[in-house]
N, CA, C and O atoms as a Tinker XYZ file with bonds, in Angstrom:
   332  protein
     1  N     -9.962000  -14.107000   -7.517000    73     2
     2  CA    -9.340000  -12.951000   -8.142000    64     1     3
     3  C     -9.098000  -13.223000   -9.622000    63     2     4     5
     4  O     -8.950000  -14.370000  -10.045000    81     3
     5  N     -9.064000  -12.175000  -10.374000    73     3     6
     6  CA    -8.757000  -12.317000  -11.787000    64     5     7
     7  C     -7.314000  -12.763000  -11.949000    63     6     8     9
     8  O     -6.446000  -12.362000  -11.174000    81     7
     9  N     -7.064000  -13.562000  -12.919000    73     7    10
    10  CA    -5.741000  -14.028000  -13.327000    64     9    11
    11  C     -5.181000  -15.148000  -12.457000    63    10    12    13
    12  O     -4.077000  -15.619000  -12.730000    81    11
    13  N     -5.873000  -15.585000  -11.448000    73    11    14
    14  CA    -5.461000  -16.743000  -10.660000    64    13    15
    15  C     -4.010000  -16.696000  -10.235000    63    14    16    17
    16  O     -3.561000  -15.729000   -9.619000    81    15
    17  N     -3.273000  -17.757000  -10.569000    73    15    18
    18  CA    -1.872000  -17.842000  -10.147000    64    17    19
    19  C     -0.985000  -16.821000  -10.845000    63    18    20    21
    20  O      0.142000  -16.585000  -10.411000    81    19
    21  N     -1.472000  -16.219000  -11.910000    73    19    22
    22  CA    -0.698000  -15.200000  -12.627000    64    21    23
    23  C     -0.888000  -13.802000  -12.041000    63    22    24    25
    24  O     -0.224000  -12.861000  -12.476000    81    23
    25  N     -1.772000  -13.652000  -11.071000    73    23    26
    26  CA    -2.056000  -12.332000  -10.492000    64    25    27
    27  C     -0.801000  -11.609000  -10.002000    63    26    28    29
    28  O     -0.681000  -10.406000  -10.238000    81    27
    29  N      0.147000  -12.283000   -9.329000    73    27    30
    30  CA     1.360000  -11.559000   -8.915000    64    29    31
    31  C      2.151000  -10.990000  -10.096000    63    30    32    33
    32  O      2.726000   -9.906000   -9.990000    81    31
    33  N      2.183000  -11.703000  -11.201000    73    31    34
    34  CA     2.912000  -11.212000  -12.376000    64    33    35
    35  C      2.200000  -10.005000  -12.987000    63    34    36    37
    36  O      2.849000   -9.056000  -13.427000    81    35
    37  N      0.880000  -10.042000  -13.013000    73    35    38
    38  CA     0.115000   -8.898000  -13.523000    64    37    39
    39  C      0.345000   -7.699000  -12.609000    63    38    40    41
    40  O      0.562000   -6.582000  -13.081000    81    39
    41  N      0.297000   -7.934000  -11.314000    73    39    42
    42  CA     0.536000   -6.863000  -10.340000    64    41    43
    43  C      1.940000   -6.280000  -10.507000    63    42    44    45
    44  O      2.132000   -5.074000  -10.356000    81    43
    45  N      2.907000   -7.118000  -10.813000    73    43    46
    46  CA     4.296000   -6.658000  -10.980000    64    45    47
    47  C      4.421000   -5.659000  -12.124000    63    46    48    49
    48  O      5.251000   -4.753000  -12.058000    81    47
    49  N      3.615000   -5.806000  -13.168000    73    47    50
    50  CA     3.639000   -4.824000  -14.259000    64    49    51
    51  C      3.293000   -3.440000  -13.722000    63    50    52    53
    52  O      3.916000   -2.448000  -14.101000    81    51
    53  N      2.309000   -3.377000  -12.850000    73    51    54
    54  CA     1.921000   -2.107000  -12.254000    64    53    55
    55  C      2.954000   -1.577000  -11.283000    63    54    56    57
    56  O      3.075000   -0.366000  -11.101000    81    55
    57  N      3.697000   -2.469000  -10.660000    73    55    58
    58  CA     4.745000   -2.037000   -9.730000    64    57    59
    59  C      5.882000   -1.354000  -10.484000    63    58    60    61
    60  O      6.513000   -0.433000   -9.965000    81    59
    61  N      6.139000   -1.807000  -11.706000    73    59    62
    62  CA     7.206000   -1.213000  -12.520000    64    61    63
    63  C      6.803000    0.126000  -13.114000    63    62    64    65
    64  O      7.641000    1.008000  -13.301000    81    63
    65  N      5.528000    0.275000  -13.408000    73    63    66
    66  CA     5.032000    1.513000  -14.016000    64    65    67
    67  C      3.716000    1.883000  -13.335000    63    66    68    69
    68  O      2.679000    1.298000  -13.649000    81    67
    69  N      3.737000    2.836000  -12.417000    73    67    70
    70  CA     2.532000    3.194000  -11.666000    64    69    71
    71  C      1.332000    3.561000  -12.541000    63    70    72    73
    72  O      0.189000    3.397000  -12.115000    81    71
    73  N      1.574000    4.048000  -13.735000    73    71    74
    74  CA     0.453000    4.384000  -14.625000    64    73    75
    75  C     -0.367000    3.151000  -14.975000    63    74    76    77
    76  O     -1.563000    3.253000  -15.246000    81    75
    77  N      0.277000    1.981000  -14.968000    73    75    78
    78  CA    -0.432000    0.748000  -15.308000    64    77    79
    79  C     -1.356000    0.272000  -14.193000    63    78    80    81
    80  O     -2.170000   -0.626000  -14.407000    81    79
    81  N     -1.241000    0.859000  -13.017000    73    79    82
    82  CA    -2.152000    0.513000  -11.920000    64    81    83
    83  C     -3.483000    1.243000  -12.055000    63    82    84    85
    84  O     -4.452000    0.910000  -11.373000    81    83
    85  N     -3.526000    2.233000  -12.934000    73    83    86
    86  CA    -4.758000    2.999000  -13.123000    64    85    87
    87  C     -5.786000    2.181000  -13.899000    63    86    88    89
    88  O     -5.445000    1.383000  -14.772000    81    87
    89  N     -7.030000    2.399000  -13.561000    73    87    90
    90  CA    -8.117000    1.725000  -14.272000    64    89    91
    91  C     -8.233000    2.270000  -15.696000    63    90    92    93
    92  O     -8.024000    3.458000  -15.943000    81    91
    93  N     -8.563000    1.397000  -16.602000    73    91    94
    94  CA    -8.792000    1.794000  -17.992000    64    93    95
    95  C    -10.065000    2.634000  -18.078000    63    94    96    97
    96  O    -10.165000    3.556000  -18.887000    81    95
    97  N    -11.009000    2.306000  -17.251000    73    95    98
    98  CA   -12.306000    2.971000  -17.200000    64    97    99
    99  C    -12.662000    3.124000  -15.721000    63    98   100   101
   100  O    -12.645000    2.131000  -14.994000    81    99
   101  N    -12.980000    4.323000  -15.255000    73    99   102
   102  CA   -13.230000    4.509000  -13.823000    64   101   103
   103  C    -14.284000    3.572000  -13.234000    63   102   104   105
   104  O    -14.185000    3.191000  -12.067000    81   103
   105  N    -15.273000    3.202000  -14.013000    73   103   106
   106  CA   -16.358000    2.358000  -13.508000    64   105   107
   107  C    -16.090000    0.862000  -13.642000    63   106   108   109
   108  O    -16.959000    0.051000  -13.321000    81   107
   109  N    -14.913000    0.489000  -14.107000    73   107   110
   110  CA   -14.580000   -0.923000  -14.338000    64   109   111
   111  C    -13.244000   -1.227000  -13.674000    63   110   112   113
   112  O    -12.350000   -0.382000  -13.708000    81   111
   113  N    -13.075000   -2.401000  -13.070000    73   111   114
   114  CA   -11.849000   -2.688000  -12.321000    64   113   115
   115  C    -10.605000   -3.006000  -13.148000    63   114   116   117
   116  O     -9.525000   -3.152000  -12.576000    81   115
   117  N    -10.715000   -3.118000  -14.452000    73   115   118
   118  CA    -9.572000   -3.500000  -15.288000    64   117   119
   119  C     -8.527000   -2.387000  -15.317000    63   118   120   121
   120  O     -8.850000   -1.219000  -15.535000    81   119
   121  N     -7.275000   -2.769000  -15.094000    73   119   122
   122  CA    -6.167000   -1.806000  -15.090000    64   121   123
   123  C     -5.363000   -1.897000  -16.383000    63   122   124   125
   124  O     -5.524000   -2.824000  -17.176000    81   123
   125  N     -4.507000   -0.922000  -16.567000    73   123   126
   126  CA    -3.603000   -0.946000  -17.712000    64   125   127
   127  C     -2.710000   -2.173000  -17.701000    63   126   128   129
   128  O     -2.395000   -2.719000  -18.759000    81   127
   129  N     -2.296000   -2.613000  -16.520000    73   127   130
   130  CA    -1.462000   -3.812000  -16.415000    64   129   131
   131  C     -2.190000   -5.030000  -16.969000    63   130   132   133
   132  O     -1.576000   -5.879000  -17.614000    81   131
   133  N     -3.483000   -5.121000  -16.726000    73   131   134
   134  CA    -4.255000   -6.249000  -17.241000    64   133   135
   135  C     -4.373000   -6.203000  -18.762000    63   134   136   137
   136  O     -4.377000   -7.241000  -19.423000    81   135
   137  N     -4.467000   -5.008000  -19.305000    73   135   138
   138  CA    -4.515000   -4.865000  -20.766000    64   137   139
   139  C     -3.198000   -5.343000  -21.370000    63   138   140   141
   140  O     -3.199000   -6.094000  -22.345000    81   139
   141  N     -2.079000   -4.914000  -20.800000    73   139   142
   142  CA    -0.780000   -5.357000  -21.315000    64   141   143
   143  C     -0.593000   -6.850000  -21.130000    63   142   144   145
   144  O     -0.020000   -7.513000  -21.995000    81   143
   145  N     -1.063000   -7.387000  -20.023000    73   143   146
   146  CA    -0.965000   -8.831000  -19.792000    64   145   147
   147  C     -1.725000   -9.587000  -20.885000    63   146   148   149
   148  O     -1.241000  -10.589000  -21.412000    81   147
   149  N     -2.914000   -9.098000  -21.215000    73   147   150
   150  CA    -3.710000   -9.735000  -22.267000    64   149   151
   151  C     -2.962000   -9.745000  -23.590000    63   150   152   153
   152  O     -3.002000  -10.733000  -24.323000    81   151
   153  N     -2.286000   -8.660000  -23.895000    73   151   154
   154  CA    -1.530000   -8.561000  -25.140000    64   153   155
   155  C     -0.302000   -9.470000  -25.126000    63   154   156   157
   156  O     -0.068000  -10.222000  -26.071000    81   155
   157  N      0.465000   -9.396000  -24.064000    73   155   158
   158  CA     1.755000  -10.093000  -24.016000    64   157   159
   159  C      1.665000  -11.575000  -23.674000    63   158   160   161
   160  O      2.508000  -12.360000  -24.106000    81   159
   161  N      0.649000  -11.969000  -22.899000    73   159   162
   162  CA     0.637000  -13.335000  -22.379000    64   161   163
   163  C     -0.621000  -14.134000  -22.699000    63   162   164   165
   164  O     -0.632000  -15.354000  -22.536000    81   163
   165  N     -1.671000  -13.471000  -23.148000    73   163   166
   166  CA    -2.907000  -14.186000  -23.441000    64   165   167
   167  C     -3.215000  -14.230000  -24.929000    63   166   168   169
   168  O     -4.228000  -14.796000  -25.341000    81   167
   169  N     -2.355000  -13.642000  -25.727000    73   167   170
   170  CA    -2.537000  -13.703000  -27.168000    64   169   171
   171  C     -3.556000  -12.739000  -27.733000    63   170   172   173
   172  O     -4.040000  -12.945000  -28.847000    81   171
   173  N     -3.899000  -11.688000  -26.998000    73   171   174
   174  CA    -4.831000  -10.694000  -27.538000    64   173   175
   175  C     -4.235000  -10.087000  -28.804000    63   174   176   177
   176  O     -3.047000   -9.769000  -28.853000    81   175
   177  N     -5.058000   -9.933000  -29.805000    73   175   178
   178  CA    -4.591000   -9.474000  -31.112000    64   177   179
   179  C     -4.720000   -7.975000  -31.324000    63   178   180   181
   180  O     -3.907000   -7.373000  -32.025000    81   179
   181  N     -5.738000   -7.369000  -30.721000    73   179   182
   182  CA    -6.001000   -5.946000  -30.936000    64   181   183
   183  C     -6.929000   -5.440000  -29.842000    63   182   184   185
   184  O     -7.277000   -6.173000  -28.917000    81   183
   185  N     -7.329000   -4.161000  -29.963000    73   183   186
   186  CA    -8.169000   -3.582000  -28.916000    64   185   187
   187  C     -9.522000   -4.271000  -28.806000    63   186   188   189
   188  O    -10.058000   -4.391000  -27.704000    81   187
   189  N    -10.086000   -4.726000  -29.916000    73   187   190
   190  CA   -11.364000   -5.437000  -29.858000    64   189   191
   191  C    -11.222000   -6.734000  -29.068000    63   190   192   193
   192  O    -12.092000   -7.076000  -28.269000    81   191
   193  N    -10.142000   -7.443000  -29.288000    73   191   194
   194  CA    -9.891000   -8.683000  -28.559000    64   193   195
   195  C     -9.764000   -8.402000  -27.061000    63   194   196   197
   196  O    -10.328000   -9.128000  -26.242000    81   195
   197  N     -9.030000   -7.360000  -26.708000    73   195   198
   198  CA    -8.871000   -7.001000  -25.293000    64   197   199
   199  C    -10.225000   -6.628000  -24.689000    63   198   200   201
   200  O    -10.596000   -7.139000  -23.632000    81   199
   201  N    -10.953000   -5.752000  -25.348000    73   199   202
   202  CA   -12.209000   -5.250000  -24.790000    64   201   203
   203  C    -13.317000   -6.293000  -24.770000    63   202   204   205
   204  O    -14.084000   -6.356000  -23.809000    81   203
   205  N    -13.413000   -7.102000  -25.799000    73   203   206
   206  CA   -14.545000   -8.015000  -25.929000    64   205   207
   207  C    -14.303000   -9.399000  -25.336000    63   206   208   209
   208  O    -15.236000  -10.026000  -24.835000    81   207
   209  N    -13.076000   -9.879000  -25.384000    73   207   210
   210  CA   -12.814000  -11.240000  -24.925000    64   209   211
   211  C    -11.994000  -11.320000  -23.647000    63   210   212   213
   212  O    -12.292000  -12.128000  -22.768000    81   211
   213  N    -10.973000  -10.497000  -23.537000    73   211   214
   214  CA   -10.049000  -10.628000  -22.404000    64   213   215
   215  C    -10.542000   -9.924000  -21.155000    63   214   216   217
   216  O    -10.337000  -10.422000  -20.047000    81   215
   217  N    -11.190000   -8.770000  -21.309000    73   215   218
   218  CA   -11.625000   -8.011000  -20.139000    64   217   219
   219  C    -13.140000   -7.954000  -20.004000    63   218   220   221
   220  O    -13.648000   -7.680000  -18.916000    81   219
   221  N    -13.845000   -8.198000  -21.044000    73   219   222
   222  CA   -15.307000   -8.157000  -21.077000    64   221   223
   223  C    -15.880000   -6.747000  -20.945000    63   222   224   225
   224  O    -17.089000   -6.587000  -20.773000    81   223
   225  N    -15.032000   -5.730000  -21.022000    73   223   226
   226  CA   -15.533000   -4.354000  -21.001000    64   225   227
   227  C    -16.494000   -4.142000  -22.161000    63   226   228   229
   228  O    -17.464000   -3.394000  -22.036000    81   227
   229  N    -16.234000   -4.790000  -23.279000    73   227   230
   230  CA   -17.028000   -4.602000  -24.482000    64   229   231
   231  C    -18.454000   -5.103000  -24.397000    63   230   232   233
   232  O    -19.235000   -4.872000  -25.321000    81   231
   233  N    -18.823000   -5.783000  -23.318000    73   231   234
   234  CA   -20.198000   -6.257000  -23.182000    64   233   235
   235  C    -21.195000   -5.108000  -23.064000    63   234   236   237
   236  O    -22.365000   -5.258000  -23.416000    81   235
   237  N    -20.737000   -3.976000  -22.577000    73   235   238
   238  CA   -21.589000   -2.785000  -22.463000    64   237   239
   239  C    -21.084000   -1.782000  -23.500000    63   238   240   241
   240  O    -19.999000   -1.222000  -23.342000    81   239
   241  N    -21.859000   -1.552000  -24.555000    73   239   242
   242  CA   -21.372000   -0.691000  -25.641000    64   241   243
   243  C    -20.846000    0.672000  -25.189000    63   242   244   245
   244  O    -19.836000    1.138000  -25.715000    81   243
   245  N    -21.497000    1.311000  -24.238000    73   243   246
   246  CA   -21.023000    2.624000  -23.776000    64   245   247
   247  C    -19.667000    2.498000  -23.080000    63   246   248   249
   248  O    -18.808000    3.366000  -23.237000    81   247
   249  N    -19.471000    1.423000  -22.313000    73   247   250
   250  CA   -18.177000    1.197000  -21.661000    64   249   251
   251  C    -17.099000    0.919000  -22.700000    63   250   252   253
   252  O    -15.974000    1.408000  -22.594000    81   251
   253  N    -17.458000    0.130000  -23.699000    73   251   254
   254  CA   -16.493000   -0.201000  -24.761000    64   253   255
   255  C    -15.993000    1.072000  -25.435000    63   254   256   257
   256  O    -14.791000    1.265000  -25.618000    81   255
   257  N    -16.938000    1.936000  -25.799000    73   255   258
   258  CA   -16.563000    3.182000  -26.476000    64   257   259
   259  C    -15.723000    4.079000  -25.565000    63   258   260   261
   260  O    -14.762000    4.702000  -26.017000    81   259
   261  N    -16.086000    4.143000  -24.288000    73   259   262
   262  CA   -15.362000    4.999000  -23.346000    64   261   263
   263  C    -13.938000    4.507000  -23.102000    63   262   264   265
   264  O    -13.041000    5.314000  -22.862000    81   263
   265  N    -13.721000    3.201000  -23.160000    73   263   266
   266  CA   -12.401000    2.628000  -22.879000    64   265   267
   267  C    -11.526000    2.487000  -24.118000    63   266   268   269
   268  O    -10.323000    2.258000  -23.996000    81   267
   269  N    -12.095000    2.617000  -25.283000    73   267   270
   270  CA   -11.385000    2.321000  -26.526000    64   269   271
   271  C    -10.094000    3.119000  -26.698000    63   270   272   273
   272  O     -9.059000    2.533000  -27.016000    81   271
   273  N    -10.123000    4.415000  -26.501000    73   271   274
   274  CA    -8.911000    5.227000  -26.692000    64   273   275
   275  C     -7.813000    4.848000  -25.704000    63   274   276   277
   276  O     -6.643000    4.767000  -26.078000    81   275
   277  N     -8.182000    4.617000  -24.449000    73   275   278
   278  CA    -7.180000    4.244000  -23.440000    64   277   279
   279  C     -6.528000    2.913000  -23.791000    63   278   280   281
   280  O     -5.314000    2.759000  -23.663000    81   279
   281  N     -7.333000    1.954000  -24.232000    73   279   282
   282  CA    -6.784000    0.644000  -24.602000    64   281   283
   283  C     -5.909000    0.776000  -25.844000    63   282   284   285
   284  O     -4.844000    0.163000  -25.912000    81   283
   285  N     -6.331000    1.548000  -26.809000    73   283   286
   286  CA    -5.502000    1.767000  -28.007000    64   285   287
   287  C     -4.159000    2.378000  -27.636000    63   286   288   289
   288  O     -3.120000    1.955000  -28.143000    81   287
   289  N     -4.178000    3.374000  -26.751000    73   287   290
   290  CA    -2.925000    4.005000  -26.324000    64   289   291
   291  C     -2.002000    2.996000  -25.653000    63   290   292   293
   292  O     -0.799000    2.986000  -25.916000    81   291
   293  N     -2.553000    2.151000  -24.792000    73   291   294
   294  CA    -1.738000    1.132000  -24.123000    64   293   295
   295  C     -1.153000    0.146000  -25.133000    63   294   296   297
   296  O      0.024000   -0.205000  -25.058000    81   295
   297  N     -1.974000   -0.291000  -26.066000    73   295   298
   298  CA    -1.499000   -1.255000  -27.062000    64   297   299
   299  C     -0.475000   -0.626000  -27.994000    63   298   300   301
   300  O      0.517000   -1.265000  -28.343000    81   299
   301  N     -0.702000    0.613000  -28.399000    73   299   302
   302  CA     0.265000    1.291000  -29.270000    64   301   303
   303  C      1.615000    1.420000  -28.578000    63   302   304   305
   304  O      2.657000    1.250000  -29.211000    81   303
   305  N      1.601000    1.716000  -27.300000    73   303   306
   306  CA     2.844000    1.820000  -26.546000    64   305   307
   307  C      3.537000    0.492000  -26.354000    63   306   308   309
   308  O      4.755000    0.448000  -26.181000    81   307
   309  N      2.779000   -0.597000  -26.381000    73   307   310
   310  CA     3.345000   -1.922000  -26.130000    64   309   311
   311  C      3.784000   -2.632000  -27.402000    63   310   312   313
   312  O      4.598000   -3.553000  -27.333000    81   311
   313  N      3.275000   -2.239000  -28.547000    73   311   314
   314  CA     3.560000   -2.981000  -29.777000    64   313   315
   315  C      5.043000   -3.111000  -30.102000    63   314   316   317
   316  O      5.454000   -4.186000  -30.539000    81   315
   317  N      5.874000   -2.083000  -29.917000    73   315   318
   318  CA     7.297000   -2.282000  -30.208000    64   317   319
   319  C      7.940000   -3.342000  -29.310000    63   318   320   321
   320  O      8.934000   -3.956000  -29.697000    81   319
   321  N      7.384000   -3.561000  -28.121000    73   319   322
   322  CA     7.929000   -4.534000  -27.178000    64   321   323
   323  C      7.352000   -5.919000  -27.400000    63   322   324   325
   324  O      7.817000   -6.887000  -26.799000    81   323
   325  N      6.358000   -6.024000  -28.243000    73   323   326
   326  CA     5.612000   -7.270000  -28.388000    64   325   327
   327  C      6.431000   -8.384000  -29.013000    63   326   328   329
   328  O      6.352000   -9.531000  -28.573000    81   327
   329  N      7.210000   -8.068000  -30.023000    73   327   330
   330  CA     7.942000   -9.076000  -30.766000    64   329   331
   331  C      9.002000   -9.704000  -29.999000    63   330   332
   332  O      9.700000  -10.579000  -30.512000    81   331
């Protein structure tokens, strides 16, 4: 499984906010909780880092473009909590 021993903590983010259990892209298994986990715990710097390095969605250009707005929205909502 993705996230190994951290999977329960990633899942807990979705338990607190059901919207985070939704997939960022219908054709890809990455959820909003995983995007926030990448930002808060893996050191992701921005949407490119999340899409290209943390989730690998960016490997397919069409998927990257389709997911970009959703990831930006998640990151924008999380930035005040980041510090």
